[in-house]
Amino acid sequence: MTRFSHRARTVAAIAVLAIVPLASACNFKDQLLQPQQPGLILPTDVSGQAGADALYLGALGRLKAWTVGGNVNQEAMFPMMSLMTDEYKSSDTFSQRNETDQRSVQTNDALVQSVYTQAQQGRGYARDALNTMLAVEPDAKGKIAEMYFALGFAETILGEVYCNGIPLGEMKDGQPIYTAPLPSTDALKVALAHFDSALTLAAAAKAPPGTAADTVIAANVRNAAAIAKGRVLVDLGQYATAATAVASVATAYQYVETFAQTSQDNGFWIMTTNSQRYSVGDSADATGTIKNALPFASAGDPRVPSAKNTLKPFDNQTLPYFVQTMFGRDDAMALLDGLDARLIEAEAKLNAADYTGMMTILNALRTAPPTQGIFKPAALAAITTTPATKDAAVTLFFREKAFWQFSRGYRFGDLRRLVRQYGRPSDQVWASGTFHKGGVYGPDVNWPVTDNEKTNPNFAGCIDRSA
Amino acid sequence: MRLTRSKRMAVGTHAVLAVVASLAVSVPAQSQGATITGRVTAAGTNEPLAEARVMVVNTSVVVPTNSEGRYVLRGVPTGSVEVRVLRVGYQEQKKAVSVSPGASVTLDFLMTQAIVRLQEIVTTATGEQRRVEIGNAVSTLGDVNQRVENTATTNLSDLMVAKSPGVVLLPGNMTSSAPTVRIRGLNSLSLSNAPIYVIDGVHMNSDAINGNVGGTNTSYLNDLNPAEIEDIEIVKGPSAATLYGTAAANGVIVITTKKGRAGATRWSYYAEEGQVRDRNKYPSSYADWGHCVGTACSAAELANPIRCNLVTVSAGLRANAACVVDSTTSANLFKDKTLSVLATGPRSQYGAQAAGGNDAMRFFVSGDIENELGPVKMPDVFISRFDSIHTSVRDEWIHPEAFQRSSFRTNMNATLSPKIDFSAQAGFVKSDQRLPQVDNNTFSYLYNSYQNPGFIPERIGESAALCAATPARCLGYPGLDGVTPTGPGGGLGPYELHGYGLYSPAELFQRVAEQGIHRFISSANTQWRPFAWMQNDGTVGIDVADRDNLVGNRFGEGPASGTTRQGTINDTRSSNRQFSAKITSNSSWQARQNLNFKTTVGSEYGSSEQEQTVGSSTNLPPGAFIVGAGSVKNSSDSLSTAVKTLGFYLQEQASFRDRMFLTVAARSDQNSAFGTDFQRVFYPKASLSWIMSDEPWFPHFDKLNQFRYRFAYGASGVQPGATTTFRTYASSVVNLATNNAISTAKDTSGLIANALGNPKLKPETSTEFETGFESRLFNNRLNLDLTYYSKKTKDALLAQPIAPSSGAPATPTFGGTPTVLTNIASVANSGFEAQVTTTVFDRRNFGWDMTISASHNSNKILKIPGGNGFCSTSVTTACDTVLSAAQRWQVRGRPINGLYYLPFTYSDKNSDGIITPDEVTVGRTTADGKRDTTTFDYMGYSAPRDLLSIQSGIDLFARKLHLTALIDYKGGFALFNSTTEFYCQQTNFCYDVNIGPGQSKVGAAATLDDQARNVAQRYVTGVKTQVGYVENGQFWRLREVSGSLKLPDVVSTRIRAKDASLVFAVRNLHVWTKYKGIDPESGYGNGDVQNDFSTTSPPTYLIFRLNLHY
């Protein structure tokens, strides 16, 4: 037992294992540990032109996803916005949807938080693609213009629906650059600047050096950015300037968002036909008449087709239940279109007290309805009576606008504008009174920027919740 | 099959390690010493004791005794040596003997039975070791075979639940669903807090598997057959798990399978038949039927009954329309024998085992088949309905909850030479599982049962057809699925719901969720003792699992929701491979007469690889149920991940007079998941075990037989996820129209930013010290083991949130709050564990033993970014400013996942027995009279922190009848009763909104407390709170009761058995609790916080078992 020293024994023991360190000298260790993850797409994969193009496509996909794309049981921004208004009502069990429908939204509302974050991420994806394209294919001006358009569109919606206090930061070298919260109007002005950039770049696109495809893209973006610019100008109360901005857009124009079962479904189909969590809104329900709500379901208006009680509501209690029949699973929608341009012009007429001019535009649309996505309603009879007062004209205009732009993400901003720009008290604009799931409608006229923004050291909550 | 680069490297790596192992084996033996032979027998009876461990102290020379109790120690160093014998159930014995070169000496041992049976040898990272030499508390389950034979043990969690202090185990809630195990509190905010598992030296996959049924998971743990297990040891914390390295900070569960024993082949057979019952108390639904009074009542309201609730009665339906309750009905579909989906599920298990061999070669083989049908079954009324429309009913519809497992194992131990032992273990399991749609799921049978409106139409005189024709007659409940179009292709078509909400069990159970696993776990170990002072061990092993999860329904089947009945299928196939290789060398040295050293050096390599491919399709043709048959197919990318660890360790142990044992050690790890800016981590360790009662200066008391002091300090880690270090992009398929023309739309691939990555990632490192003592008292009748531990986790990984306005991407959910994993937090755990093991009576005809275990844990977040830290389960917002109705937050100074809610107060001001919104105030009133709705109350831990279990066994009738019982307690935590909360928030059927006619004068009415909590979460204007549904989760459960009757010898002899026993055992027999939900152990998912929402709890098992030994 004592023939070997302890040191000798330790050395002997280590020698037994020496093969491992020896192997390590042959880079064996690195092979053992190399963190190979063959499924990963790394920054080097997107550093070239092909990568930039892929990011551009990805950003367009996200634009569609955050606006109207549908997942299994989760909606994007436009469906959620429509739930806040009288366009749809919740037939769901999720408290977040019920509270949104009730206009009583908590600052940690998971779904409002989700659509807020999606829109902000939509900006981020557009910014990623923009930065990469500017670095590796600066002559692709049409695509770059479209990314500016995508940025501006997200900022437009954020400005239209969220409270005063919207931060618009960005990521740089993997680190967040946080900014101070902006009042809604300032957020809209940021969007306006991005639409101007889009318009300038789109106008400059040419082939060569830009490709022919790029000039086609640029032509499309010119129309889309013009409508979006007009929309923001209307939001800012610059009606005449808005009308000028959209004047060149043809009524038949559409910036389309298409869907396929193999990639993404139409979000309205998901929330209504597929999951029955939304019912088309109406002016009355089981509790009686809903103050200020339009009869979208019961009016029988061909612009808002629906069916009553052919499906069961998800909550098994919202009766009657109306399912929309406008959108199928794969049905395309128009993010912006010539109809929007005409309505911007009509609103300019309204604010210029040219009610006849306004009616001319509205009746032209009624008698020759444009196609939106793939949906084209039957022609309507012209309205023969021209409003005599601005109040009556406003009421008529926004009713027409609501039916024309049903499910298009306009109603939320329009109701807010009726308070902000047209001076109507909020309880004479938003659905009010008894809520069909118990209690009464709440006081919200916008959404709070949600709590997950509070990581931003500049943000402590909404500046105010006024319209 | 294509080999990826990582796979090719893995193959190469494995080959190199195999060479290393074989080299170790091929080195020839060199020296010769003396030989000691002898026999080990039991004092009093002189019965030979097999499987006693005979060892030459301070050497590597150790052998087991054979079935005759004989042993042969070869190569014994010459001179004066000590021989020690250890055996479970007997007191350790040691004898000194002097041997000369080449001599052969005989040394017999007469072993005295221990009154309290403890495991004297435990398995450590460096090999087997005497318990008394270890500075940590060691939890062993003891005689696993006896537990399996005598209690209702169906899986690994049954074996472990309530057996060890400090181990919180939430059993799976359904047939073979996944348990949740946490040891000594929670360490991590973002990573898994689950322990790792090692079986026969191989790292074992223990992951929970998404069951695709709404929440309930299945588990790789359930591939283990308890009947094949010899022992389970629970290594509780970093102080003991240091040498297991990165991944071991949450504890290690070490499983040893049965080994062969020298002697005649011994056969064991068992047959088990049993029942599985769901004895939970599911809530009833209520309907307050009333009539409308007032000028604003509509014609329909005047013509039909209307539903009232506590708000419409007090506040009216609307102005000038009041709701007056006339009567109340209630229904409980689970209690309705005709309609209930609950039935008694049969269970059976049959198996055979053989063990034997000789001194040179020993073997163990076993085979087992297990079948279990859970208690969920399609009610006969719906089966009859199918029959009436000539639809054949498949068994998977009738029994949607089922489990079948076939397991086979062969273990072999060989003594190749006096210096070389070899063992190989191989187990194969084939398991198939089926679960019904359940939990948080529209298609859940629970959800649809709870959606009962408070009555069954045909039972209240309203036929289903009448309800459908005039929903108002049935308070709006259609009763008949007449509003849903007949499924595509015909299928089931419209039929009665019979009180179910959206879908009946007939539709729900047509949707199938199945899982199949093929699992192979194998290891080989070689021990080479070139010198008496040296032992080298090499272990190589694999754990390979091939899994297929299938969920969907055929065309024309399933719930009539969306496109479901067009046929859907989702097929997830995955492959999981764990490779382990380990080399250890132990050398011992006697420096002085009473001073011995043992040096251990070792290296360990582990590789865990996973691949998964998901294929799905919709629009299936009739009858088809494969992905390829659908007209719309989707296939997700197969993402391969690999986590690899290479570690080296060195340990030095010193033994003073065989009564004081000092150990110091360190392990260094590198891991593929560490960031590129971080490469290596060191984990130190030190421990002391001191049998103080053996010291001459120790005061000797009559009642104190042994006192051992323990102290241990150590560190270990948990690695980040396989890919979290990388900044990545993800593919995104986009449907785009070329030139903005819809007709040209097609799918095309794009990319989007995905994870932000963090190149500086390193493991979470937990350091722990524990101290305690082990004492034997009252003539060795009572063993008391007390431990205090204090654990600190630094560099805890936190998914640090990034504000959305940055535009940062979120992984993996679009719209999720973006985060980046950062080593930034710190968490502390401390607590005590106590275990008393005693034999109260030990007579020939009567015995009574008892084990009491208790533990208490305190968990605290020490460091977290932000003012008061980040809050909510997803760690998204600063909790000092968040407003919420219900949150689990991470707050400095509080436990992980602490519960925080807004308080409320109420007062029935008008004493009408109805709580109305104006009688409830959410928040608290401040000194200046204002209402504060931003200050949340801390409600306590969200997981049990106090554990107590009492196990007791009684032997009667000359020990032929053995009765056992296990009662356990969990407390110190609050549980969110989300099932009640949800249904009371969403429906008018729940108890809390039921007021009955005459309001408070009717017994069925909800209490004021229950009304108030619902008003506070549902009806008050402005800020709401769910705090009323946070309840005390503590409970006592009668976990196990069993009786084992040894059959008379005349019976055994007749069937030629050595012995035979009959067992009747029950599991989960009764629970005592004030929790108002289904059960305080209702839970699905396997996160750190129990999720009670719309789920069930562990069923009751009643089992008869026959054990035969030959």
PDB file of C-alpha atoms in Angstrom, chain A residues 1 4 6 9-10 12-14 16-17 19-20 28-29 32-43 46 54-55 57-58 61-62 64-66 92-93 95 98 104 106-108 113-114 116-118 120-121 123-125 128 167-171 176 178 216 220 253-256 258-263 269 274 276-277 286-287 309-310 312-314 316-317 319 329 332 373 437 451-456, chain B residues 5-6 9 13 16 20 23 77 318 442 447 476 481 483-485 497 501-502 533-534 536 561-563 583 585 587-589 599 601-602 605 618-619 632-634 639-642 644 646 648 652 670 672 722-723 726-729 731-736 739-740 742 745 747 749-753 756 801-810 814-818 876-877 881-884 887 982 985-986:
ATOM      1  CA  MET A   1       0.000   0.000   0.000  1.00  0.00           C
ATOM      2  CA  PHE A   4       3.637   4.561  -4.495  1.00  0.00           C
ATOM      3  CA  HIS A   6       0.363  10.057  -3.522  1.00  0.00           C
ATOM      4  CA  ARG A   9      -0.806   7.893  -7.953  1.00  0.00           C
ATOM      5  CA  THR A  10      -2.414  11.141  -8.911  1.00  0.00           C
ATOM      6  CA  ALA A  12      -1.098   7.853 -12.901  1.00  0.00           C
ATOM      7  CA  ALA A  13      -4.760   8.609 -12.604  1.00  0.00           C
ATOM      8  CA  ILE A  14      -4.444  11.668 -14.728  1.00  0.00           C
ATOM      9  CA  VAL A  16      -5.416   7.396 -17.739  1.00  0.00           C
ATOM     10  CA  LEU A  17      -7.409  10.382 -18.842  1.00  0.00           C
ATOM     11  CA  ILE A  19      -6.157  10.885 -24.097  1.00  0.00           C
ATOM     12  CA  VAL A  20      -8.850  13.509 -23.766  1.00  0.00           C
ATOM     13  CA  PHE A  28     -11.190  17.654 -30.698  1.00  0.00           C
ATOM     14  CA  LYS A  29     -12.649  19.839 -28.003  1.00  0.00           C
ATOM     15  CA  LEU A  32     -17.245  18.344 -29.264  1.00  0.00           C
ATOM     16  CA  LEU A  33     -18.663  21.712 -28.381  1.00  0.00           C
ATOM     17  CA  GLN A  34     -19.225  23.491 -31.628  1.00  0.00           C
ATOM     18  CA  PRO A  35     -22.670  25.074 -31.295  1.00  0.00           C
ATOM     19  CA  GLN A  36     -23.985  24.027 -34.670  1.00  0.00           C
ATOM     20  CA  GLN A  37     -27.644  24.711 -35.135  1.00  0.00           C
ATOM     21  CA  PRO A  38     -28.367  23.922 -38.771  1.00  0.00           C
ATOM     22  CA  GLY A  39     -31.843  25.451 -38.650  1.00  0.00           C
ATOM     23  CA  LEU A  40     -30.630  28.936 -37.831  1.00  0.00           C
ATOM     24  CA  ILE A  41     -30.578  31.882 -40.232  1.00  0.00           C
ATOM     25  CA  LEU A  42     -27.796  34.194 -39.149  1.00  0.00           C
ATOM     26  CA  PRO A  43     -26.994  37.845 -39.923  1.00  0.00           C
ATOM     27  CA  VAL A  46     -29.122  38.645 -44.953  1.00  0.00           C
ATOM     28  CA  ALA A  54     -35.941  38.631 -48.500  1.00  0.00           C
ATOM     29  CA  LEU A  55     -36.237  41.178 -45.693  1.00  0.00           C
ATOM     30  CA  LEU A  57     -40.727  40.471 -48.612  1.00  0.00           C
ATOM     31  CA  GLY A  58     -40.741  39.619 -44.935  1.00  0.00           C
ATOM     32  CA  GLY A  61     -45.742  39.925 -45.000  1.00  0.00           C
ATOM     33  CA  ARG A  62     -45.680  41.474 -41.561  1.00  0.00           C
ATOM     34  CA  LYS A  64     -50.331  42.285 -43.884  1.00  0.00           C
ATOM     35  CA  ALA A  65     -50.057  40.250 -40.702  1.00  0.00           C
ATOM     36  CA  TRP A  66     -50.385  43.154 -38.312  1.00  0.00           C
ATOM     37  CA  ASP A  92     -66.288  35.578 -27.119  1.00  0.00           C
ATOM     38  CA  THR A  93     -65.259  34.458 -23.670  1.00  0.00           C
ATOM     39  CA  SER A  95     -62.257  39.152 -21.163  1.00  0.00           C
ATOM     40  CA  ASN A  98     -65.298  41.751 -24.078  1.00  0.00           C
ATOM     41  CA  SER A 104     -63.232  49.605 -20.958  1.00  0.00           C
ATOM     42  CA  GLN A 106     -57.069  47.899 -19.121  1.00  0.00           C
ATOM     43  CA  THR A 107     -53.507  49.060 -19.702  1.00  0.00           C
ATOM     44  CA  ASN A 108     -52.285  45.479 -19.590  1.00  0.00           C
ATOM     45  CA  GLN A 113     -50.957  45.008 -26.193  1.00  0.00           C
ATOM     46  CA  SER A 114     -50.461  42.417 -28.900  1.00  0.00           C
ATOM     47  CA  TYR A 116     -49.802  47.559 -30.449  1.00  0.00           C
ATOM     48  CA  THR A 117     -46.642  45.482 -30.362  1.00  0.00           C
ATOM     49  CA  GLN A 118     -47.357  44.002 -33.780  1.00  0.00           C
ATOM     50  CA  GLN A 120     -44.489  48.600 -33.705  1.00  0.00           C
ATOM     51  CA  GLN A 121     -42.751  45.433 -34.853  1.00  0.00           C
ATOM     52  CA  ARG A 123     -42.208  49.314 -38.188  1.00  0.00           C
ATOM     53  CA  GLY A 124     -39.148  47.390 -37.052  1.00  0.00           C
ATOM     54  CA  TYR A 125     -39.293  44.903 -39.908  1.00  0.00           C
ATOM     55  CA  ASP A 128     -34.636  46.369 -41.030  1.00  0.00           C
ATOM     56  CA  PRO A 167     -43.101  56.484 -28.641  1.00  0.00           C
ATOM     57  CA  LEU A 168     -41.594  55.733 -32.044  1.00  0.00           C
ATOM     58  CA  GLY A 169     -38.082  54.387 -31.537  1.00  0.00           C
ATOM     59  CA  GLU A 170     -35.923  51.951 -33.455  1.00  0.00           C
ATOM     60  CA  MET A 171     -33.256  49.273 -33.094  1.00  0.00           C
ATOM     61  CA  PRO A 176     -33.081  49.756 -28.640  1.00  0.00           C
ATOM     62  CA  TYR A 178     -35.968  54.770 -27.155  1.00  0.00           C
ATOM     63  CA  VAL A 216     -43.908  48.831 -61.210  1.00  0.00           C
ATOM     64  CA  ASN A 220     -48.088  51.142 -56.920  1.00  0.00           C
ATOM     65  CA  TYR A 253     -56.996  51.469 -57.569  1.00  0.00           C
ATOM     66  CA  GLN A 254     -56.303  49.047 -54.718  1.00  0.00           C
ATOM     67  CA  TYR A 255     -53.269  48.307 -52.604  1.00  0.00           C
ATOM     68  CA  VAL A 256     -54.210  44.686 -52.026  1.00  0.00           C
ATOM     69  CA  THR A 258     -53.922  38.669 -50.423  1.00  0.00           C
ATOM     70  CA  PHE A 259     -54.270  35.490 -48.410  1.00  0.00           C
ATOM     71  CA  ALA A 260     -53.803  31.785 -48.851  1.00  0.00           C
ATOM     72  CA  GLN A 261     -54.461  28.835 -46.615  1.00  0.00           C
ATOM     73  CA  THR A 262     -50.845  27.840 -46.990  1.00  0.00           C
ATOM     74  CA  SER A 263     -49.526  31.071 -45.498  1.00  0.00           C
ATOM     75  CA  TRP A 269     -62.816  35.298 -41.562  1.00  0.00           C
ATOM     76  CA  ASN A 274     -64.149  30.348 -38.353  1.00  0.00           C
ATOM     77  CA  GLN A 276     -67.411  32.872 -34.129  1.00  0.00           C
ATOM     78  CA  ARG A 277     -65.766  35.154 -31.590  1.00  0.00           C
ATOM     79  CA  ALA A 286     -80.737  41.452 -26.534  1.00  0.00           C
ATOM     80  CA  THR A 287     -80.508  44.414 -24.175  1.00  0.00           C
ATOM     81  CA  ASN A 309     -77.898  32.748 -36.483  1.00  0.00           C
ATOM     82  CA  THR A 310     -76.481  30.408 -39.102  1.00  0.00           C
ATOM     83  CA  LYS A 312     -73.431  29.661 -32.985  1.00  0.00           C
ATOM     84  CA  PRO A 313     -71.523  32.349 -31.134  1.00  0.00           C
ATOM     85  CA  PHE A 314     -68.413  31.130 -29.413  1.00  0.00           C
ATOM     86  CA  ASN A 316     -72.956  30.380 -26.637  1.00  0.00           C
ATOM     87  CA  GLN A 317     -74.907  33.367 -25.383  1.00  0.00           C
ATOM     88  CA  LEU A 319     -77.849  36.193 -29.600  1.00  0.00           C
ATOM     89  CA  ARG A 329     -60.763  32.436 -45.864  1.00  0.00           C
ATOM     90  CA  ALA A 332     -58.100  39.563 -50.578  1.00  0.00           C
ATOM     91  CA  GLY A 373     -60.410  43.258 -52.536  1.00  0.00           C
ATOM     92  CA  LYS A 437     -72.610  41.067 -21.453  1.00  0.00           C
ATOM     93  CA  ASP A 451     -47.832  48.458 -20.051  1.00  0.00           C
ATOM     94  CA  ASN A 452     -45.155  46.583 -21.941  1.00  0.00           C
ATOM     95  CA  GLU A 453     -44.009  49.956 -23.288  1.00  0.00           C
ATOM     96  CA  LYS A 454     -43.021  50.949 -19.764  1.00  0.00           C
ATOM     97  CA  THR A 455     -39.631  49.346 -20.243  1.00  0.00           C
ATOM     98  CA  ASN A 456     -38.963  52.470 -22.265  1.00  0.00           C
TER      99      ASN A 456
ATOM    100  CA  ARG B   5     -22.711  18.653 -40.055  1.00  0.00           C
ATOM    101  CA  SER B   6     -23.519  18.480 -36.383  1.00  0.00           C
ATOM    102  CA  MET B   9     -19.431  15.521 -35.822  1.00  0.00           C
ATOM    103  CA  THR B  13     -17.125  12.375 -31.364  1.00  0.00           C
ATOM    104  CA  VAL B  16     -13.429   8.815 -30.394  1.00  0.00           C
ATOM    105  CA  VAL B  20     -11.062   5.964 -25.246  1.00  0.00           C
ATOM    106  CA  LEU B  23      -8.361   1.632 -24.499  1.00  0.00           C
ATOM    107  CA  PRO B  77      -2.934  -5.342  -0.731  1.00  0.00           C
ATOM    108  CA  ARG B 318     -82.910  48.055 -18.254  1.00  0.00           C
ATOM    109  CA  THR B 442     -62.885  25.194 -27.056  1.00  0.00           C
ATOM    110  CA  TYR B 447     -65.299  23.494 -21.113  1.00  0.00           C
ATOM    111  CA  GLY B 476     -81.593  31.367 -25.121  1.00  0.00           C
ATOM    112  CA  ASP B 481     -77.457  21.772 -32.658  1.00  0.00           C
ATOM    113  CA  VAL B 483     -78.237  26.052 -36.055  1.00  0.00           C
ATOM    114  CA  THR B 484     -75.071  24.336 -37.173  1.00  0.00           C
ATOM    115  CA  PRO B 485     -75.087  23.052 -40.688  1.00  0.00           C
ATOM    116  CA  LEU B 497     -76.495  18.628 -27.109  1.00  0.00           C
ATOM    117  CA  GLY B 501     -72.427  23.865 -24.283  1.00  0.00           C
ATOM    118  CA  LEU B 502     -71.100  24.188 -27.794  1.00  0.00           C
ATOM    119  CA  TRP B 533      -5.455   1.603  -5.003  1.00  0.00           C
ATOM    120  CA  MET B 534      -6.850   2.563  -8.347  1.00  0.00           C
ATOM    121  CA  ASN B 536     -11.019   3.520 -13.439  1.00  0.00           C
ATOM    122  CA  SER B 561     -66.300  24.708 -35.664  1.00  0.00           C
ATOM    123  CA  GLY B 562     -64.884  26.615 -38.572  1.00  0.00           C
ATOM    124  CA  THR B 563     -63.387  24.182 -41.043  1.00  0.00           C
ATOM    125  CA  ILE B 583     -14.368   8.563 -17.607  1.00  0.00           C
ATOM    126  CA  SER B 585     -10.274   7.499 -12.206  1.00  0.00           C
ATOM    127  CA  SER B 587      -6.920   6.388  -6.617  1.00  0.00           C
ATOM    128  CA  SER B 588      -6.527   5.972  -2.904  1.00  0.00           C
ATOM    129  CA  TRP B 589      -3.566   6.470  -0.629  1.00  0.00           C
ATOM    130  CA  THR B 599      -8.203  11.330  -5.569  1.00  0.00           C
ATOM    131  CA  VAL B 601     -10.177  12.867 -11.790  1.00  0.00           C
ATOM    132  CA  GLY B 602     -12.780  12.649 -14.446  1.00  0.00           C
ATOM    133  CA  TYR B 605     -19.215  14.698 -22.240  1.00  0.00           C
ATOM    134  CA  THR B 618     -56.742  20.272 -44.037  1.00  0.00           C
ATOM    135  CA  ASN B 619     -59.593  19.355 -46.355  1.00  0.00           C
ATOM    136  CA  VAL B 632     -53.960  22.188 -48.211  1.00  0.00           C
ATOM    137  CA  LYS B 633     -50.691  21.120 -46.720  1.00  0.00           C
ATOM    138  CA  ASN B 634     -48.266  22.866 -44.456  1.00  0.00           C
ATOM    139  CA  LEU B 639     -35.204  22.832 -36.585  1.00  0.00           C
ATOM    140  CA  SER B 640     -32.362  20.789 -35.241  1.00  0.00           C
ATOM    141  CA  THR B 641     -30.823  21.852 -31.988  1.00  0.00           C
ATOM    142  CA  ALA B 642     -27.870  20.492 -30.110  1.00  0.00           C
ATOM    143  CA  LYS B 644     -23.156  19.847 -25.855  1.00  0.00           C
ATOM    144  CA  LEU B 646     -17.624  18.953 -21.954  1.00  0.00           C
ATOM    145  CA  PHE B 648     -13.479  17.980 -16.326  1.00  0.00           C
ATOM    146  CA  GLU B 652      -9.808  14.995  -3.292  1.00  0.00           C
ATOM    147  CA  GLN B 670     -17.669  24.316 -21.499  1.00  0.00           C
ATOM    148  CA  SER B 672     -22.124  24.927 -26.777  1.00  0.00           C
ATOM    149  CA  ALA B 722     -29.405  25.902 -27.342  1.00  0.00           C
ATOM    150  CA  THR B 723     -29.754  28.884 -29.655  1.00  0.00           C
ATOM    151  CA  PHE B 726     -27.400  33.797 -31.604  1.00  0.00           C
ATOM    152  CA  ARG B 727     -28.937  36.753 -33.369  1.00  0.00           C
ATOM    153  CA  THR B 728     -31.205  35.060 -35.851  1.00  0.00           C
ATOM    154  CA  TYR B 729     -33.679  35.576 -38.643  1.00  0.00           C
ATOM    155  CA  SER B 731     -38.372  32.540 -42.639  1.00  0.00           C
ATOM    156  CA  SER B 732     -41.743  34.045 -43.340  1.00  0.00           C
ATOM    157  CA  VAL B 733     -43.923  32.806 -46.143  1.00  0.00           C
ATOM    158  CA  VAL B 734     -45.772  35.703 -47.688  1.00  0.00           C
ATOM    159  CA  ASN B 735     -48.672  35.648 -50.095  1.00  0.00           C
ATOM    160  CA  LEU B 736     -48.081  38.529 -52.480  1.00  0.00           C
ATOM    161  CA  ASN B 739     -47.973  44.015 -59.778  1.00  0.00           C
ATOM    162  CA  ASN B 740     -50.668  44.369 -57.144  1.00  0.00           C
ATOM    163  CA  ILE B 742     -54.967  39.717 -56.980  1.00  0.00           C
ATOM    164  CA  ALA B 745     -51.055  36.226 -55.779  1.00  0.00           C
ATOM    165  CA  ASP B 747     -46.749  32.366 -51.717  1.00  0.00           C
ATOM    166  CA  SER B 749     -40.473  33.256 -48.948  1.00  0.00           C
ATOM    167  CA  GLY B 750     -39.159  36.203 -47.057  1.00  0.00           C
ATOM    168  CA  LEU B 751     -37.137  36.740 -43.938  1.00  0.00           C
ATOM    169  CA  ILE B 752     -37.805  38.616 -40.741  1.00  0.00           C
ATOM    170  CA  ALA B 753     -35.613  39.382 -37.755  1.00  0.00           C
ATOM    171  CA  LEU B 756     -31.828  39.282 -30.761  1.00  0.00           C
ATOM    172  CA  PRO B 801     -38.028  43.038 -21.992  1.00  0.00           C
ATOM    173  CA  ILE B 802     -37.529  45.625 -24.667  1.00  0.00           C
ATOM    174  CA  ALA B 803     -40.164  48.246 -25.255  1.00  0.00           C
ATOM    175  CA  PRO B 804     -42.183  47.560 -28.431  1.00  0.00           C
ATOM    176  CA  SER B 805     -41.629  51.085 -29.739  1.00  0.00           C
ATOM    177  CA  SER B 806     -38.091  50.029 -30.616  1.00  0.00           C
ATOM    178  CA  GLY B 807     -39.561  47.753 -33.260  1.00  0.00           C
ATOM    179  CA  ALA B 808     -37.561  44.834 -31.847  1.00  0.00           C
ATOM    180  CA  PRO B 809     -38.765  41.399 -32.931  1.00  0.00           C
ATOM    181  CA  ALA B 810     -40.233  38.896 -30.522  1.00  0.00           C
ATOM    182  CA  PHE B 814     -45.430  38.011 -33.511  1.00  0.00           C
ATOM    183  CA  GLY B 815     -46.881  40.619 -31.195  1.00  0.00           C
ATOM    184  CA  GLY B 816     -45.196  39.163 -28.148  1.00  0.00           C
ATOM    185  CA  THR B 817     -43.132  41.485 -26.064  1.00  0.00           C
ATOM    186  CA  PRO B 818     -39.570  41.416 -27.376  1.00  0.00           C
ATOM    187  CA  THR B 876     -42.864  42.409 -19.375  1.00  0.00           C
ATOM    188  CA  THR B 877     -43.494  45.468 -17.331  1.00  0.00           C
ATOM    189  CA  THR B 881     -46.303  51.144 -12.312  1.00  0.00           C
ATOM    190  CA  VAL B 882     -48.310  48.299 -13.741  1.00  0.00           C
ATOM    191  CA  LEU B 883     -52.049  48.150 -13.353  1.00  0.00           C
ATOM    192  CA  SER B 884     -53.514  44.750 -13.451  1.00  0.00           C
ATOM    193  CA  GLN B 887     -50.587  39.178 -11.915  1.00  0.00           C
ATOM    194  CA  PHE B 982     -63.403  32.234 -15.673  1.00  0.00           C
ATOM    195  CA  GLN B 985     -66.826  35.980 -15.378  1.00  0.00           C
ATOM    196  CA  GLN B 986     -68.107  34.590 -18.647  1.00  0.00           C
TER     197      GLN B 986
END
